[in-house]
XYZ file of N, CA and C in Angstrom:
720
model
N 8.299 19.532 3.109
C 8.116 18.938 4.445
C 7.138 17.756 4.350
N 7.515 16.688 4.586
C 6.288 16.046 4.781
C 5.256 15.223 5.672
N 4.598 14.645 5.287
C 3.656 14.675 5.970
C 3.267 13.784 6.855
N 2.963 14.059 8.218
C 3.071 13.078 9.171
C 1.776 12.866 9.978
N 1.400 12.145 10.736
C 0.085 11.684 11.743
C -0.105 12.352 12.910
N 0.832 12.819 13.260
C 1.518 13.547 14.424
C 1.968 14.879 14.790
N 1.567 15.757 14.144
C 1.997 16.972 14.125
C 2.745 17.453 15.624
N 2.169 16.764 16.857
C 2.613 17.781 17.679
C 3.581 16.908 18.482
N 3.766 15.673 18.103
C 4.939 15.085 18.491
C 6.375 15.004 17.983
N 7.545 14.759 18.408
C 8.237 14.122 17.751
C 8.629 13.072 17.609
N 9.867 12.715 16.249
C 9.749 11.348 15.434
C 10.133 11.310 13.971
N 10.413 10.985 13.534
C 10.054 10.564 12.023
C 9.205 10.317 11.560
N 8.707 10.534 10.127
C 7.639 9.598 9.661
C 8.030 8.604 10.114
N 8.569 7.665 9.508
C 8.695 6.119 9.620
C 8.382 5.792 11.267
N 8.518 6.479 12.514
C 8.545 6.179 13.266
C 6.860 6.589 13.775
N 5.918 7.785 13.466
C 4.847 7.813 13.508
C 4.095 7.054 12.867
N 4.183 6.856 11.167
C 3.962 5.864 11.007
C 3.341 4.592 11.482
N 4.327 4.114 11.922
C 4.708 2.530 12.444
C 3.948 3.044 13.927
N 3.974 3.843 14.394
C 2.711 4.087 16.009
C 1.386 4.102 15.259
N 1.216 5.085 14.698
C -0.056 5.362 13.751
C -0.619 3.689 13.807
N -0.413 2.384 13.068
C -0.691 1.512 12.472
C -0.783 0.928 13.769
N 0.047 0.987 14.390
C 0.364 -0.109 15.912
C -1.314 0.395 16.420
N -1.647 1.666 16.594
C -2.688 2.222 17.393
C -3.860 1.996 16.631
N -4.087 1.406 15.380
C -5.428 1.055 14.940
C -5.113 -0.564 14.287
N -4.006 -1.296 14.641
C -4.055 -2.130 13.724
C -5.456 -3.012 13.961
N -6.171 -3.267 15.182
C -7.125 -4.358 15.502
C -8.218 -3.478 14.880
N -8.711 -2.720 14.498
C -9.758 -1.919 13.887
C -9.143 -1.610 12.377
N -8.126 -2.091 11.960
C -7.798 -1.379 10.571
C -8.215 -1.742 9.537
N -8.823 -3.794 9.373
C -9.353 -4.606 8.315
C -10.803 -3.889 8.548
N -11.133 -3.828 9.265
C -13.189 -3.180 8.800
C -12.702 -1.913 8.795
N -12.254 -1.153 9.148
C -12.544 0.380 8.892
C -12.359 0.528 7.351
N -11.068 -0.219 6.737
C -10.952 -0.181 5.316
C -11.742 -0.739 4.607
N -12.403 -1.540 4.488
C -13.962 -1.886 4.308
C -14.688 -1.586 4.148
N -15.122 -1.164 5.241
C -16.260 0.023 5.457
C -15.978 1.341 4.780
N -14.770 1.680 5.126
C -15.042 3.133 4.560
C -14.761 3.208 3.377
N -14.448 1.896 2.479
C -14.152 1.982 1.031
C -15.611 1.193 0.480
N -16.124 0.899 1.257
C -17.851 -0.179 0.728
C -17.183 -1.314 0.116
N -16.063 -1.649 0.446
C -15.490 -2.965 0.141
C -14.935 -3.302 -1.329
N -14.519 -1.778 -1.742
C -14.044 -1.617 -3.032
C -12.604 -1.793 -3.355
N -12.254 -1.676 -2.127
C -10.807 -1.983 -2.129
C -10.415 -3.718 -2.467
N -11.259 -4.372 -1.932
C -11.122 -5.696 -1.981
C -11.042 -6.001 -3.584
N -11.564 -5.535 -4.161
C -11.790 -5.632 -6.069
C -10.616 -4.854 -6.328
N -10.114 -3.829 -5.536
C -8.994 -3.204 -6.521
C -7.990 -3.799 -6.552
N -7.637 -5.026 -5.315
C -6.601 -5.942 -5.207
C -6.826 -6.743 -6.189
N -7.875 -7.323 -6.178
C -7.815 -8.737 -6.839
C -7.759 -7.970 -8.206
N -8.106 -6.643 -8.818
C -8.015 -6.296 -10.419
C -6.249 -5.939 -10.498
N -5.717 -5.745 -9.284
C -3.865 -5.711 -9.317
C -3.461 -6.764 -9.429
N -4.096 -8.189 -8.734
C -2.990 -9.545 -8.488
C -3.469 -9.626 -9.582
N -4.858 -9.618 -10.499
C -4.489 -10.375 -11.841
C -3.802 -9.911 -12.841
N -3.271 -8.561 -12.951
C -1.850 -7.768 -13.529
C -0.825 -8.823 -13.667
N -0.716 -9.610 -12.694
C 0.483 -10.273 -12.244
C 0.621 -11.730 -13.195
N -0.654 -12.304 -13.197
C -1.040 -13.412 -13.952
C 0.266 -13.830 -14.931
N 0.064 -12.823 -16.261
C 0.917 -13.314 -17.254
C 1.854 -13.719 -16.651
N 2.841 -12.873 -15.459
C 4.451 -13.476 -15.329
C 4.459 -14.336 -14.666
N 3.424 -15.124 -14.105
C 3.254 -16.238 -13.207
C 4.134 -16.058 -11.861
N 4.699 -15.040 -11.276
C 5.608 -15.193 -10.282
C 5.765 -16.388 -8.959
N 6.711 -16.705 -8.992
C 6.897 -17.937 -8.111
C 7.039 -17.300 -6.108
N 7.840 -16.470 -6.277
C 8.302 -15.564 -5.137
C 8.244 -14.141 -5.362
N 7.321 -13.876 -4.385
C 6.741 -12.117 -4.067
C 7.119 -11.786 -2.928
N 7.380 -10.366 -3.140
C 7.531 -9.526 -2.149
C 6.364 -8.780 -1.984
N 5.663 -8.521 -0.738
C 4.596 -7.677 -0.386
C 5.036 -6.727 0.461
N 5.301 -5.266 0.037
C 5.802 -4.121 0.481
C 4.615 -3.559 1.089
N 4.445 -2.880 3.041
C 3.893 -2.803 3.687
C 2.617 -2.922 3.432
N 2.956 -4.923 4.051
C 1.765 -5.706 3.815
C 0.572 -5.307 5.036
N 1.284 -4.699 5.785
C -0.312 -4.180 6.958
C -0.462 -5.881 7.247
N -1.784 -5.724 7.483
C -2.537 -7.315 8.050
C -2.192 -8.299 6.901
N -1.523 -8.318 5.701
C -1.572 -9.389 4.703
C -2.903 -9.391 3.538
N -3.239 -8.329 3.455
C -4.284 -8.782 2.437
C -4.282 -9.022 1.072
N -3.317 -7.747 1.054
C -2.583 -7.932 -0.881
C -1.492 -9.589 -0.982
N -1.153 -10.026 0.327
C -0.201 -11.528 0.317
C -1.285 -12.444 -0.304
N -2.432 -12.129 1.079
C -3.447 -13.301 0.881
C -4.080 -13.541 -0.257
N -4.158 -12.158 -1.666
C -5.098 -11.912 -2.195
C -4.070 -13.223 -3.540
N -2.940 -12.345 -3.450
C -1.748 -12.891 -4.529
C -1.292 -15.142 -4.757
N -2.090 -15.588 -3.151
C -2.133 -16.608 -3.363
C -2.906 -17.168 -4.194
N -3.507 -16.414 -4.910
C -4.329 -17.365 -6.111
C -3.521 -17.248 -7.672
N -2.144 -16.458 -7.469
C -1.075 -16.862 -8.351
C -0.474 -18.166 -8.465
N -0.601 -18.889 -7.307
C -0.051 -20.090 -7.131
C 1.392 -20.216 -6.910
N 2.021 -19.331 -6.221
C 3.555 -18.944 -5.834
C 3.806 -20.011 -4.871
N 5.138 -19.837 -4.893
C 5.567 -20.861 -3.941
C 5.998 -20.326 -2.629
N 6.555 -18.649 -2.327
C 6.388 -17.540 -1.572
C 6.377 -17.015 -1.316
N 5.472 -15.869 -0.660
C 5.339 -14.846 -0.592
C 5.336 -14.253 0.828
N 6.474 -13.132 0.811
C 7.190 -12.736 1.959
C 6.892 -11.381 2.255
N 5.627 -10.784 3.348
C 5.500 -9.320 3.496
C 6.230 -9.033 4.553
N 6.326 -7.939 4.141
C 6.988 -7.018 4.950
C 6.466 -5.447 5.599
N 6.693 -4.765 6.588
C 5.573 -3.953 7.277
C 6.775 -3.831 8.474
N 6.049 -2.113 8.701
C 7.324 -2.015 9.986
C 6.312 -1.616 11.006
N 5.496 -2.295 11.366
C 4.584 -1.909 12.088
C 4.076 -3.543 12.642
N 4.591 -3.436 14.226
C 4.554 -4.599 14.386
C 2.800 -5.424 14.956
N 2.228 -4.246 15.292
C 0.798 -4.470 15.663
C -0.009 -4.945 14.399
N 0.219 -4.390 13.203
C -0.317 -4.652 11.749
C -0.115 -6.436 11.067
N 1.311 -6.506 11.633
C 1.842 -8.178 11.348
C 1.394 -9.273 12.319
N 1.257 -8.432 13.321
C 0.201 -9.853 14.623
C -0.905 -9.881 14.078
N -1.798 -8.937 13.674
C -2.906 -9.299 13.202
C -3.039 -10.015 11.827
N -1.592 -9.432 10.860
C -1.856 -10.313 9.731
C -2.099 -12.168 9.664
N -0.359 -12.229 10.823
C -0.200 -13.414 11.453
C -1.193 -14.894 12.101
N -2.428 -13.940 12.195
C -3.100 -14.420 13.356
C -4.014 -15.175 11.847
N -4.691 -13.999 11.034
C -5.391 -14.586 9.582
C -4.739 -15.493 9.119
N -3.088 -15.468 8.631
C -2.567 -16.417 7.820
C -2.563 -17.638 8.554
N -2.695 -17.234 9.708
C -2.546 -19.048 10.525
C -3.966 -19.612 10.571
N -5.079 -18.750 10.450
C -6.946 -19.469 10.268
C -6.581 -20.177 9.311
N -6.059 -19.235 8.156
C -6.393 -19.661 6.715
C -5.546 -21.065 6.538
N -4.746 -21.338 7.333
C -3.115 -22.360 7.223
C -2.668 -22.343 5.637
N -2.514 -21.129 5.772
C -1.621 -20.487 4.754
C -0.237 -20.112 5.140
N 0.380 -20.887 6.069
C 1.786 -19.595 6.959
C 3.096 -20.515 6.300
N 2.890 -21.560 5.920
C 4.023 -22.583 4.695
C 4.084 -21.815 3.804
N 2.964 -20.725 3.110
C 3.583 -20.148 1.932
C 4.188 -18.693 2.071
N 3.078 -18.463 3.141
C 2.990 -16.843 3.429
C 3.933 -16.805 4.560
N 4.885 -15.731 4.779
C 5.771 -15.601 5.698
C 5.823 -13.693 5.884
N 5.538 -13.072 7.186
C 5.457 -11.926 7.328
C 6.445 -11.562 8.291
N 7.415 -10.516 7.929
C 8.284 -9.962 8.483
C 8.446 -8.729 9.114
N 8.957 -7.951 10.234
C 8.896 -6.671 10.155
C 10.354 -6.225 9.384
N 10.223 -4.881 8.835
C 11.101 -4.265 7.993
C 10.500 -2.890 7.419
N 11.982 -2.753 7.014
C 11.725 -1.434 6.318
C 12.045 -1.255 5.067
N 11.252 -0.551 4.218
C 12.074 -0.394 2.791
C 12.495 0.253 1.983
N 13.018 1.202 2.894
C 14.745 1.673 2.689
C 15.675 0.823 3.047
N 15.780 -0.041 3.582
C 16.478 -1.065 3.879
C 16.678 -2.992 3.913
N 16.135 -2.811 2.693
C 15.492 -4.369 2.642
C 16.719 -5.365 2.984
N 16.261 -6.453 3.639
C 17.214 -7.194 4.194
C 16.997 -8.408 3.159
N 16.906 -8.304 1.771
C 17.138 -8.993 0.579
C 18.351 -9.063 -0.394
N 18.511 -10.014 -0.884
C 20.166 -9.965 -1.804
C 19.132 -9.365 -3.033
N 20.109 -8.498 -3.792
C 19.646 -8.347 -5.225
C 18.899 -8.971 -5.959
N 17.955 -8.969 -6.784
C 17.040 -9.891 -7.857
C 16.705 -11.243 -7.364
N 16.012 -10.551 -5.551
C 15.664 -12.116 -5.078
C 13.882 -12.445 -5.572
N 13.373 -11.357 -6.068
C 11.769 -11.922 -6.101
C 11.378 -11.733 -7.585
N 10.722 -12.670 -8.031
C 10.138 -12.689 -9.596
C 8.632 -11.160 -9.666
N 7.824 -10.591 -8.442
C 7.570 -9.557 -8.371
C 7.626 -8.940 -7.266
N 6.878 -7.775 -6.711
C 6.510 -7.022 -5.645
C 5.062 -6.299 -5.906
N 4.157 -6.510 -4.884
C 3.386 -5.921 -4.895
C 3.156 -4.765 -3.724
N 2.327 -3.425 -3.924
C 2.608 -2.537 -2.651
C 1.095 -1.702 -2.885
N 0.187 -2.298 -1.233
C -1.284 -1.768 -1.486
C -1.352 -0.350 -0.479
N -1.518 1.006 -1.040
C -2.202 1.708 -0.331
C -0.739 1.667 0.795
N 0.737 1.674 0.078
C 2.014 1.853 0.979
C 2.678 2.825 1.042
N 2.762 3.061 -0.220
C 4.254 3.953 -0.972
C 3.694 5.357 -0.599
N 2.715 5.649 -0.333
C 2.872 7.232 0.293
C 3.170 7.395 1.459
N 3.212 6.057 2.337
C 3.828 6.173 3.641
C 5.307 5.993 4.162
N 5.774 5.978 3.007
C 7.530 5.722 2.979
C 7.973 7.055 3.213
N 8.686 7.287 4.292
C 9.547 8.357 4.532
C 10.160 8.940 3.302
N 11.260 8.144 2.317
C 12.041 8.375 1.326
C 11.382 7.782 0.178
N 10.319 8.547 -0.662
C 9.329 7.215 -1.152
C 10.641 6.976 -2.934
N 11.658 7.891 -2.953
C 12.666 7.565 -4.040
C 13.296 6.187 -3.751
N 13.976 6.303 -2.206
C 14.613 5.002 -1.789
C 14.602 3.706 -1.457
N 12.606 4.098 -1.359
C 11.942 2.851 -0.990
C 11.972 2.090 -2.403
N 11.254 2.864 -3.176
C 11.184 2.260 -5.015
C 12.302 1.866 -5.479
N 13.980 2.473 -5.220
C 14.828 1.848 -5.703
C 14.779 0.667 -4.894
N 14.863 1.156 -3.659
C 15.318 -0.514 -2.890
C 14.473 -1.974 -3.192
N 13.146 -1.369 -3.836
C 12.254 -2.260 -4.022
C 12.808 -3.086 -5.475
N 13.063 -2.416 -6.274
C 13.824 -2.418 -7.166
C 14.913 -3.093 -7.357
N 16.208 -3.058 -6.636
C 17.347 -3.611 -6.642
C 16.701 -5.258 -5.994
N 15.524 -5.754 -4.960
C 15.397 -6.476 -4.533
C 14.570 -7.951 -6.013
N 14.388 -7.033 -7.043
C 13.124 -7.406 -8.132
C 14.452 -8.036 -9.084
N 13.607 -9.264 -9.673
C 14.872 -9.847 -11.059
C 14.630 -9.438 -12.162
N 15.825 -9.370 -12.749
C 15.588 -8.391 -14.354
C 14.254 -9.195 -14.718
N 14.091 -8.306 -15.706
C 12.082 -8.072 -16.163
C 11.126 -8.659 -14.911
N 11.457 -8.446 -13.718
C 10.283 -9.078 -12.916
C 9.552 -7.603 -12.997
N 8.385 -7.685 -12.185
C 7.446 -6.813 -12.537
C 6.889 -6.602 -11.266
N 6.923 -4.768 -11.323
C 6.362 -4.360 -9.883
C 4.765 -3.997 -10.158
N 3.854 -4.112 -9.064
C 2.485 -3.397 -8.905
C 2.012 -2.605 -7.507
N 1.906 -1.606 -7.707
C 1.758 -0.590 -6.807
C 0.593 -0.548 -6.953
N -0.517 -0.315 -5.810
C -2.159 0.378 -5.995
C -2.096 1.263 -4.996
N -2.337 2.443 -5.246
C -2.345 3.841 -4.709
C -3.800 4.886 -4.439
N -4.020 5.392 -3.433
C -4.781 6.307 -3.842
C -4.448 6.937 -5.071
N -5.457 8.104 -5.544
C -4.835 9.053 -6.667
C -6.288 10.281 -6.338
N -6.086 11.428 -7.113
C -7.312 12.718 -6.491
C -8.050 11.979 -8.025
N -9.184 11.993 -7.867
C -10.597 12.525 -9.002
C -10.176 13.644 -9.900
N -10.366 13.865 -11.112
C -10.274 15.569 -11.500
C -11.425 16.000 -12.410
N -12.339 15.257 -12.058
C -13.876 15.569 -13.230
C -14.684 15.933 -11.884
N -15.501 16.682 -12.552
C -16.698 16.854 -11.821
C -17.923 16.270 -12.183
N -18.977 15.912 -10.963
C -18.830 15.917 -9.476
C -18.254 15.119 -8.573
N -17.708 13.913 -9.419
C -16.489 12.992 -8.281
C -15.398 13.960 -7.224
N -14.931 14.614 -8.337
C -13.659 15.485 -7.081
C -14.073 15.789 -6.059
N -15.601 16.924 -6.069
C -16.350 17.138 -5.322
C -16.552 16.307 -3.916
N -17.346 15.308 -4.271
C -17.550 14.459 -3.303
C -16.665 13.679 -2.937
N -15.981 13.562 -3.792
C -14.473 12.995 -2.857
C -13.828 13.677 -2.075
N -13.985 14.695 -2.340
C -13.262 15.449 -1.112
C -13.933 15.710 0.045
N -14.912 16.049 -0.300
C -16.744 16.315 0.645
C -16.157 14.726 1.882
N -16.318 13.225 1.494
C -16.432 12.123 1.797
C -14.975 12.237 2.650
N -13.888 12.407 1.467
C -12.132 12.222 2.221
C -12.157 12.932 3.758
N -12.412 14.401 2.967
C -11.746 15.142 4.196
C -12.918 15.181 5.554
N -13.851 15.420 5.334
C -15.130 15.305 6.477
C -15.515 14.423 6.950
N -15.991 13.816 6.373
C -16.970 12.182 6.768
C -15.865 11.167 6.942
N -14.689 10.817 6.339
C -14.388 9.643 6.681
C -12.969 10.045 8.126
N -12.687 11.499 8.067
C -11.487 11.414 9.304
C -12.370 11.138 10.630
N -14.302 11.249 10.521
C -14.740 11.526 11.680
C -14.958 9.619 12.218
N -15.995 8.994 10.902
C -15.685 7.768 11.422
C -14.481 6.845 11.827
N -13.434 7.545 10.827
C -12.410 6.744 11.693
C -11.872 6.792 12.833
N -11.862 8.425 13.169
C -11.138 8.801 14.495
C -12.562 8.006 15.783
N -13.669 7.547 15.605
C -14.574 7.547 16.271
C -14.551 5.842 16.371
N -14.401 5.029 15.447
C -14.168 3.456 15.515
C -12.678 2.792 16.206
N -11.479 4.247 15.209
C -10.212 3.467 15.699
C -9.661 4.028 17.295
N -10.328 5.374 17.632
C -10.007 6.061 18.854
C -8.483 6.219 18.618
N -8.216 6.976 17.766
C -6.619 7.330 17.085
C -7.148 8.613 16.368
N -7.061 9.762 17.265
C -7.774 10.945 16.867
C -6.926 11.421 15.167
N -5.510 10.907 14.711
C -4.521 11.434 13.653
C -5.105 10.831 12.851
N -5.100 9.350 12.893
C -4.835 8.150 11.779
C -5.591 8.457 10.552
N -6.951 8.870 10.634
C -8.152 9.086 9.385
C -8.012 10.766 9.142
N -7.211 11.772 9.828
C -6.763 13.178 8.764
C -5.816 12.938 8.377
N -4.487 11.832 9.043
C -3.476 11.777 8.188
C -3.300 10.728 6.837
N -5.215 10.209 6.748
C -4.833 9.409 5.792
C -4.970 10.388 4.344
N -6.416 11.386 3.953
C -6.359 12.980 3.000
C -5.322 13.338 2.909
N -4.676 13.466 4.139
C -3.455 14.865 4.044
C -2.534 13.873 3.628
N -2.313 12.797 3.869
C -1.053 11.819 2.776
C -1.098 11.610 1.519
N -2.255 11.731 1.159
C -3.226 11.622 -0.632
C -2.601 12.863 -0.987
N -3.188 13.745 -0.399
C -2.859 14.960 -1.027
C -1.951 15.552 -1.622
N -0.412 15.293 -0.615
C 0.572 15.189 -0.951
C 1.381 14.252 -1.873
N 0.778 13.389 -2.093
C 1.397 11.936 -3.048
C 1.438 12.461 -4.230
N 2.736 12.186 -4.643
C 2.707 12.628 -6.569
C 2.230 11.536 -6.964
N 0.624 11.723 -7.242
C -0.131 10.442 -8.499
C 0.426 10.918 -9.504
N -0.159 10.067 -10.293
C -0.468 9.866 -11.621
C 0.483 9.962 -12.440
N 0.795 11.247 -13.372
C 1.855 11.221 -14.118
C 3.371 11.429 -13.628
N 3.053 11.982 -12.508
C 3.831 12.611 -11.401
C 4.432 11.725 -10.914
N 3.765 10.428 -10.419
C 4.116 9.034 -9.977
C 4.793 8.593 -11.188
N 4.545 8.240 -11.861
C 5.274 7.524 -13.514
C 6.318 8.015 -13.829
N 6.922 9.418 -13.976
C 8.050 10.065 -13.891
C 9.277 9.489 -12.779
N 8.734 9.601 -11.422
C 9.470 8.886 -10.911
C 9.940 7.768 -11.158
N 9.213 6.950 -11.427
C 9.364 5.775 -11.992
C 10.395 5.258 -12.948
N 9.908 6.066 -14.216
C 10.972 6.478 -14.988
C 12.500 6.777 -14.658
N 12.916 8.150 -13.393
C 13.770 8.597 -13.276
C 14.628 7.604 -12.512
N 14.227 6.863 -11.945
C 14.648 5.209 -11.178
C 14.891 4.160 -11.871
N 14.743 4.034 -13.245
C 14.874 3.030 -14.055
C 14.250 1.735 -14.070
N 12.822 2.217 -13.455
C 11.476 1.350 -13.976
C 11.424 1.568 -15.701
N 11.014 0.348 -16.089
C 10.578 0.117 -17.662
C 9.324 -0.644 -17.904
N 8.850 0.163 -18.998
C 7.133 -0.533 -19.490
C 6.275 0.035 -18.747
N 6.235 1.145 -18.170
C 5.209 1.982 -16.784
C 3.661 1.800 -17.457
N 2.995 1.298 -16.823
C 1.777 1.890 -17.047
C 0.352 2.292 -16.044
N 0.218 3.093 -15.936
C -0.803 3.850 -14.633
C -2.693 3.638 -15.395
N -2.778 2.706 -14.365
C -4.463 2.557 -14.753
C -5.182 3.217 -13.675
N -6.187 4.326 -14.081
C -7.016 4.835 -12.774
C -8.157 3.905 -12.505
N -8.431 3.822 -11.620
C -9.793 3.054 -10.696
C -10.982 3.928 -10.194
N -11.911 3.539 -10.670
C -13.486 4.245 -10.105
C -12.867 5.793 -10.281
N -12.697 6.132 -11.361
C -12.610 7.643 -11.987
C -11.851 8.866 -11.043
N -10.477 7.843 -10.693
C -9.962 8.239 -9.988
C -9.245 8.498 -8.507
N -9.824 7.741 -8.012
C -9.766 7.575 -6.653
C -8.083 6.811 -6.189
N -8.289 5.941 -7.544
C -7.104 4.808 -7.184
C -6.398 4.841 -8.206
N -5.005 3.808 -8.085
C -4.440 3.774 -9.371
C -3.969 2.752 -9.177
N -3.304 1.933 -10.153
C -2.814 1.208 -10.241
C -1.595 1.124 -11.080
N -0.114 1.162 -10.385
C 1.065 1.470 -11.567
C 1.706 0.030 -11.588
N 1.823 -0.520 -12.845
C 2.704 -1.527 -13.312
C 4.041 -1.227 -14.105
N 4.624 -1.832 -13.657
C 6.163 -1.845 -14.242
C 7.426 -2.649 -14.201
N 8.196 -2.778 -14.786
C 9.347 -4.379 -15.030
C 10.577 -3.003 -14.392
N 11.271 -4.436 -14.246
C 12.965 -4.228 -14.098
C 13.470 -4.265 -15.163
């Protein structure tokens, strides 16, 4: 069964989801911030430079939220990069940054879904996907579709939560996950779900090797899973 924001409503994921995000998107860039001490911002920029060697010209950013993994990837020097997000409160706010920055000639944000990408086959040289893929309803169909959209040897990067498994990190990660951070969030974003359903989505996510298998069983090639701050995060790279 899995796991949703909403327990006592009905819906789909994809459709709680996409409320979930709508209901904190104007609080969602500082809360992630804050409640990561701004570590997240380094785990992007240590993913876009993954990307470096293949120089990609045209990216796909798989639920780009506000654009940050787009914005981060413009220092590839692409010509464009197209997110996508089915959450339309998340893309006004991205919208609103890419137009300060007058970045919106390169950067172009769409709503969508990805189980259903509205792309021809081997249209992007990569894809990047921050802190997404556990929120995919079908997270098999999303990766193929992401997939069929990627050109032979282009190269995907996923950054994911992942659990700690040493001690005392696990510890306090869980101490921090499950207690302390569902309270500030439910208390900044006034979205009593959004910060327990972000643990209880971790929890459930096949990291690590678990993640790579899939990968594998989809006909990703060259996998490789780097953990971040001893766990917390990951980072999976892989070609078409």
């Amino acid at each position: 069964m899995s796991v949703v924001p909403y327990k006592k409503e009905a819906g789909s994921k994809k459709e709680q989801v996409a409320t979930m995000f709508n209901n904190i998107s104007r609080k969602y860039d500082f809360l992630n911030h804050f409640l990561s001490l701004g570590i997240d911002i380094l785990w992007r920029k240590k993913a876009i430079r993954m990307l470096k060697a293949s120089q990609p010209k045209y990216i796909l950013d798989m639920a780009t939220g506000t654009g940050d993994f787009a914005l981060e990837a413009l220092s590839l020097n692409p010509k464009k990069i197209i997110g996508v997000d089915i959450s339309e409160g998340m893309l006004a706010v991205g919208k609103e940054k890419i137009k300060i920055k007058g970045v919106d000639p390169i950067i172009e944000l769409a709503l969508g879904d990805s189980e259903k990408l509205d792309f021809k086959d081997n249209t992007f040289d990569a894809y990047t996907v921050g802190f997404g893929v556990r929120n995919f309803e079908n997270l098999e169909k999303g990766l193929s579709e992401m997939l069929r959209v990627l050109k032979p040897n282009g190269t995907a990067v996923i950054l994911e939560f992942s659990k700690p498994k040493t001690f005392p990190i696990k510890q306090i990660y869980h101490f921090y996950f499950n207690q302390v951070l569902p309270g500030i969030g439910k208390l900044v974003s006034k979205d009593n779900s959004a910060y327990t359903y972000l643990p209880e989505s971790v929890n459930a996510f096949p990291e690590g090797e678990d993640f790579v298998n899939i990968l594998k069983n989809l006909n990703y090639k060259n996998i490789e899973a780097t953990p971040l701050l001893f766990g917390i995060a990951s980072i999976y790279k892989a070609t078409k």
